[in-house]
Amino acid sequence: MIVVPVELPGRPYDVVIGAGTRHELAPVVTGLAGVEHAALVTQGSVADAGWLAGLDPGVPFEVDLIEPGEGAKSFATVEELCRRFARRGMSRADVVVAVGGGVVSDVAGFAAATYHRGVRYVNVATTLLAQVDAAVGGKTGVNLPEGKNLLGALWQPEAVLCDTETLRTLDEREWRCGRGEMAKYAFLGEGPPDASLLELEVADQVARCVGIKAAVVAMDEAETGRRMVLNYGHTLAHALEAGAFGRPGDLAHGEAVAIGLLFAALLARRLGRIDDARVDLHREVVVGFGLDPRLPAGSDPEALVVAMGRDKKARHDLTFVLDGPRGVEPVHGVAVGDVVATLAEMETVR
Ligand code: GLY
């Protein structure tokens, strides 16, 4: 078992990584003062895969199923969850346990952040994407038709349990999605970016990514500056996903991040921040993580620019996280013409 602390001033918590760590749930929950009841929020796929069998929060609990897919990341789902909590008389001292991938931790975390103005929650992360990114760092929220993650709260979990056993039932696409986020970390860690992370044991892969994220979150929880680097590749990614809501089979988050990483590299080159070799390195890393960096056919540049202008990093402008001489950093005020030209360049990527 590997424990990575997230050292937030005044309220640190642990990310516990390894096979079977979901069974650490009872000691975590019963260690929280005053808890009498848990709401275990999850999806049918997690139950069907058998990961709820024997899962014990150590206090009486109810299971709250939410719908599958990104479409469940809606305010309606949060309202429904909170209404169920209220009907059951859940108190401010009780706990929400999110068992699943990023959709579950985002939605359940947001419900926890808002129910009774905030109840405690624990993430049991069952997908690679949730383990390396979504379940850690306290970003919770839902989508609006106008864009991804536009509604939410920063609300830190009491603990995150990343059970590598649960990765056994992921399909190839879910692995790829997790690797999309992992490719991002290749540019945020120490040493030259490459895909060698994949050579480690899976628990060590997760721990490496979580370690990078934990350090950034501890430094800038509220994303006033440094934390924006965790959004590397995400500005275009979120815009692409915004066009894909509710259309099952369209681009998933990690796949979109992979495209966003190459786009960010091409934009950084256009702005004179990096050279051709560094662009090639981005392509190699993305492909090395098993991802396709090409823009999907039929992408609408105008709609993408509008969606990117709604990104949370933007200050009434176009803001990107870009590589450069000082490494990866936020860059505000990028000209629309450069973005449109880079999107056109993306069309030529083979
Ligand atoms: N997924 C980016 C962040 O947590 O800041």
mmCIF file of N, CA and C in Angstrom, residues 133 139 180-189 209 212-235 257 260-261 264 273 282 311 313 319-324 326-332:
data_model
loop_
_atom_site.group_PDB
_atom_site.id
_atom_site.type_symbol
_atom_site.label_atom_id
_atom_site.label_comp_id
_atom_site.label_asym_id
_atom_site.label_seq_id
_atom_site.Cartn_x
_atom_site.Cartn_y
_atom_site.Cartn_z
ATOM 1 N N ASP A 133 -6.218 11.431 -11.212
ATOM 2 C CA ASP A 133 -6.564 12.846 -11.302
ATOM 3 C C ASP A 133 -7.863 13.231 -10.597
ATOM 4 N N LYS A 139 -11.705 19.152 -6.612
ATOM 5 C CA LYS A 139 -12.568 19.781 -7.619
ATOM 6 C C LYS A 139 -13.814 18.927 -7.776
ATOM 7 N N GLY A 180 -4.617 9.263 -20.910
ATOM 8 C CA GLY A 180 -4.660 10.644 -21.424
ATOM 9 C C GLY A 180 -4.255 11.629 -20.338
ATOM 10 N N GLU A 181 -4.788 11.420 -19.137
ATOM 11 C CA GLU A 181 -4.385 12.290 -18.014
ATOM 12 C C GLU A 181 -2.934 12.017 -17.626
ATOM 13 N N MET A 182 -2.527 10.743 -17.695
ATOM 14 C CA MET A 182 -1.147 10.426 -17.319
ATOM 15 C C MET A 182 -0.149 11.091 -18.266
ATOM 16 N N ALA A 183 -0.510 11.197 -19.539
ATOM 17 C CA ALA A 183 0.381 11.851 -20.518
ATOM 18 C C ALA A 183 0.619 13.302 -20.108
ATOM 19 N N LYS A 184 -0.402 13.937 -19.565
ATOM 20 C CA LYS A 184 -0.260 15.318 -19.058
ATOM 21 C C LYS A 184 0.836 15.390 -17.994
ATOM 22 N N TYR A 185 0.816 14.412 -17.070
ATOM 23 C CA TYR A 185 1.788 14.446 -15.969
ATOM 24 C C TYR A 185 3.221 14.277 -16.462
ATOM 25 N N ALA A 186 3.378 13.663 -17.640
ATOM 26 C CA ALA A 186 4.740 13.502 -18.184
ATOM 27 C C ALA A 186 5.399 14.866 -18.367
ATOM 28 N N PHE A 187 4.573 15.910 -18.575
ATOM 29 C CA PHE A 187 5.125 17.256 -18.792
ATOM 30 C C PHE A 187 5.170 18.081 -17.508
ATOM 31 N N LEU A 188 4.678 17.522 -16.416
ATOM 32 C CA LEU A 188 4.613 18.295 -15.170
ATOM 33 C C LEU A 188 5.581 17.777 -14.114
ATOM 34 N N GLY A 189 6.177 16.617 -14.367
ATOM 35 C CA GLY A 189 7.076 16.031 -13.376
ATOM 36 C C GLY A 189 8.520 16.437 -13.618
ATOM 37 N N CYS A 209 1.725 9.986 -10.369
ATOM 38 C CA CYS A 209 0.829 11.067 -10.820
ATOM 39 C C CYS A 209 0.215 11.798 -9.628
ATOM 40 N N ILE A 212 2.619 14.195 -7.990
ATOM 41 C CA ILE A 212 2.766 15.474 -8.714
ATOM 42 C C ILE A 212 1.552 16.351 -8.415
ATOM 43 N N LYS A 213 0.375 15.750 -8.507
ATOM 44 C CA LYS A 213 -0.847 16.539 -8.299
ATOM 45 C C LYS A 213 -0.926 17.056 -6.861
ATOM 46 N N ALA A 214 -0.599 16.196 -5.895
ATOM 47 C CA ALA A 214 -0.708 16.595 -4.481
ATOM 48 C C ALA A 214 0.180 17.803 -4.192
ATOM 49 N N ALA A 215 1.367 17.815 -4.772
ATOM 50 C CA ALA A 215 2.285 18.937 -4.518
ATOM 51 C C ALA A 215 1.713 20.237 -5.086
ATOM 52 N N VAL A 216 1.127 20.149 -6.272
ATOM 53 C CA VAL A 216 0.562 21.356 -6.906
ATOM 54 C C VAL A 216 -0.654 21.846 -6.112
ATOM 55 N N VAL A 217 -1.532 20.913 -5.728
ATOM 56 C CA VAL A 217 -2.758 21.287 -5.004
ATOM 57 C C VAL A 217 -2.405 21.900 -3.645
ATOM 58 N N ALA A 218 -1.409 21.336 -2.970
ATOM 59 C CA ALA A 218 -1.018 21.864 -1.651
ATOM 60 C C ALA A 218 -0.512 23.301 -1.777
ATOM 61 N N MET A 219 0.078 23.600 -2.938
ATOM 62 C CA MET A 219 0.662 24.930 -3.179
ATOM 63 C C MET A 219 -0.420 25.957 -3.553
ATOM 64 N N ASP A 220 -1.466 25.498 -4.271
ATOM 65 C CA ASP A 220 -2.445 26.448 -4.827
ATOM 66 C C ASP A 220 -3.807 25.756 -4.943
ATOM 67 N N GLU A 221 -4.404 25.505 -3.798
ATOM 68 C CA GLU A 221 -5.676 24.768 -3.796
ATOM 69 C C GLU A 221 -6.735 25.469 -4.653
ATOM 70 N N ALA A 222 -6.819 26.795 -4.544
ATOM 71 C CA ALA A 222 -7.916 27.542 -5.174
ATOM 72 C C ALA A 222 -7.660 27.867 -6.647
ATOM 73 N N GLU A 223 -6.565 27.349 -7.187
ATOM 74 C CA GLU A 223 -6.236 27.547 -8.609
ATOM 75 C C GLU A 223 -6.141 29.039 -8.975
ATOM 76 N N THR A 224 -5.417 29.760 -8.146
ATOM 77 C CA THR A 224 -5.191 31.172 -8.480
ATOM 78 C C THR A 224 -3.979 31.324 -9.400
ATOM 79 N N GLY A 225 -3.177 30.287 -9.515
ATOM 80 C CA GLY A 225 -1.982 30.381 -10.355
ATOM 81 C C GLY A 225 -1.475 28.999 -10.747
ATOM 82 N N ARG A 226 -0.556 28.471 -9.932
ATOM 83 C CA ARG A 226 0.171 27.249 -10.297
ATOM 84 C C ARG A 226 -0.756 26.069 -10.634
ATOM 85 N N ARG A 227 -1.878 25.952 -9.920
ATOM 86 C CA ARG A 227 -2.737 24.776 -10.137
ATOM 87 C C ARG A 227 -3.235 24.702 -11.581
ATOM 88 N N MET A 228 -3.255 25.843 -12.269
ATOM 89 C CA MET A 228 -3.740 25.810 -13.655
ATOM 90 C C MET A 228 -2.926 24.837 -14.519
ATOM 91 N N VAL A 229 -1.669 24.545 -14.116
ATOM 92 C CA VAL A 229 -0.873 23.624 -14.946
ATOM 93 C C VAL A 229 -1.530 22.245 -15.012
ATOM 94 N N LEU A 230 -2.346 21.915 -13.995
ATOM 95 C CA LEU A 230 -3.036 20.611 -14.018
ATOM 96 C C LEU A 230 -4.081 20.570 -15.126
ATOM 97 N N ASN A 231 -4.306 21.727 -15.722
ATOM 98 C CA ASN A 231 -5.243 21.829 -16.840
ATOM 99 C C ASN A 231 -4.510 21.726 -18.183
ATOM 100 N N TYR A 232 -3.261 21.287 -18.152
ATOM 101 C CA TYR A 232 -2.510 21.200 -19.414
ATOM 102 C C TYR A 232 -3.265 20.288 -20.393
ATOM 103 N N GLY A 233 -3.504 20.804 -21.578
ATOM 104 C CA GLY A 233 -4.222 20.037 -22.609
ATOM 105 C C GLY A 233 -5.733 20.105 -22.467
ATOM 106 N N HIS A 234 -6.222 20.749 -21.396
ATOM 107 C CA HIS A 234 -7.657 20.673 -21.092
ATOM 108 C C HIS A 234 -8.508 21.750 -21.758
ATOM 109 N N THR A 235 -7.900 22.839 -22.228
ATOM 110 C CA THR A 235 -8.743 23.927 -22.749
ATOM 111 C C THR A 235 -9.440 23.460 -24.021
ATOM 112 N N VAL A 257 -8.051 15.044 -23.884
ATOM 113 C CA VAL A 257 -6.839 15.661 -23.319
ATOM 114 C C VAL A 257 -5.633 15.366 -24.225
ATOM 115 N N GLY A 260 -5.745 17.708 -26.923
ATOM 116 C CA GLY A 260 -5.454 19.034 -26.364
ATOM 117 C C GLY A 260 -3.970 19.243 -26.093
ATOM 118 N N LEU A 261 -3.262 18.175 -25.756
ATOM 119 C CA LEU A 261 -1.820 18.308 -25.485
ATOM 120 C C LEU A 261 -1.062 18.657 -26.765
ATOM 121 N N ALA A 264 -1.885 22.214 -27.720
ATOM 122 C CA ALA A 264 -1.162 23.181 -26.875
ATOM 123 C C ALA A 264 0.287 23.314 -27.330
ATOM 124 N N ARG A 273 7.239 29.898 -28.234
ATOM 125 C CA ARG A 273 7.616 29.457 -26.887
ATOM 126 C C ARG A 273 8.424 28.164 -26.899
ATOM 127 N N HIS A 282 5.975 16.092 -27.746
ATOM 128 C CA HIS A 282 4.570 15.994 -27.321
ATOM 129 C C HIS A 282 3.857 14.876 -28.076
ATOM 130 N N ASP A 311 -13.845 28.871 -20.855
ATOM 131 C CA ASP A 311 -13.035 28.074 -19.939
ATOM 132 C C ASP A 311 -12.843 28.828 -18.615
ATOM 133 N N LYS A 313 -10.349 29.183 -16.768
ATOM 134 C CA LYS A 313 -9.081 29.911 -16.617
ATOM 135 C C LYS A 313 -9.146 31.286 -17.278
ATOM 136 N N THR A 319 -7.352 31.862 -22.666
ATOM 137 C CA THR A 319 -6.232 31.502 -21.795
ATOM 138 C C THR A 319 -5.901 30.030 -22.003
ATOM 139 N N PHE A 320 -4.618 29.746 -22.118
ATOM 140 C CA PHE A 320 -4.172 28.359 -22.294
ATOM 141 C C PHE A 320 -3.043 28.075 -21.318
ATOM 142 N N VAL A 321 -2.851 26.799 -21.040
ATOM 143 C CA VAL A 321 -1.654 26.380 -20.328
ATOM 144 C C VAL A 321 -0.690 25.916 -21.415
ATOM 145 N N LEU A 322 0.482 26.548 -21.462
ATOM 146 C CA LEU A 322 1.398 26.273 -22.580
ATOM 147 C C LEU A 322 2.803 25.991 -22.073
ATOM 148 N N ASP A 323 3.489 25.151 -22.809
ATOM 149 C CA ASP A 323 4.892 24.853 -22.554
ATOM 150 C C ASP A 323 5.729 26.062 -22.985
ATOM 151 N N GLY A 324 6.918 26.167 -22.437
ATOM 152 C CA GLY A 324 7.786 27.283 -22.807
ATOM 153 C C GLY A 324 9.102 27.198 -22.077
ATOM 154 N N ARG A 326 10.161 28.385 -19.385
ATOM 155 C CA ARG A 326 10.062 28.168 -17.929
ATOM 156 C C ARG A 326 9.247 26.917 -17.618
ATOM 157 N N GLY A 327 8.977 26.114 -18.623
ATOM 158 C CA GLY A 327 8.125 24.938 -18.426
ATOM 159 C C GLY A 327 6.685 25.287 -18.719
ATOM 160 N N VAL A 328 5.784 24.437 -18.212
ATOM 161 C CA VAL A 328 4.352 24.607 -18.493
ATOM 162 C C VAL A 328 3.781 25.680 -17.562
ATOM 163 N N GLU A 329 3.038 26.641 -18.128
ATOM 164 C CA GLU A 329 2.479 27.739 -17.317
ATOM 165 C C GLU A 329 1.246 28.321 -18.014
ATOM 166 N N PRO A 330 0.368 29.017 -17.251
ATOM 167 C CA PRO A 330 -0.783 29.662 -17.894
ATOM 168 C C PRO A 330 -0.344 30.859 -18.731
ATOM 169 N N VAL A 331 -0.998 31.020 -19.879
ATOM 170 C CA VAL A 331 -0.715 32.165 -20.759
ATOM 171 C C VAL A 331 -2.060 32.811 -21.092
ATOM 172 N N HIS A 332 -2.241 34.040 -20.658
ATOM 173 C CA HIS A 332 -3.499 34.762 -20.884
ATOM 174 C C HIS A 332 -3.409 35.565 -22.183
#
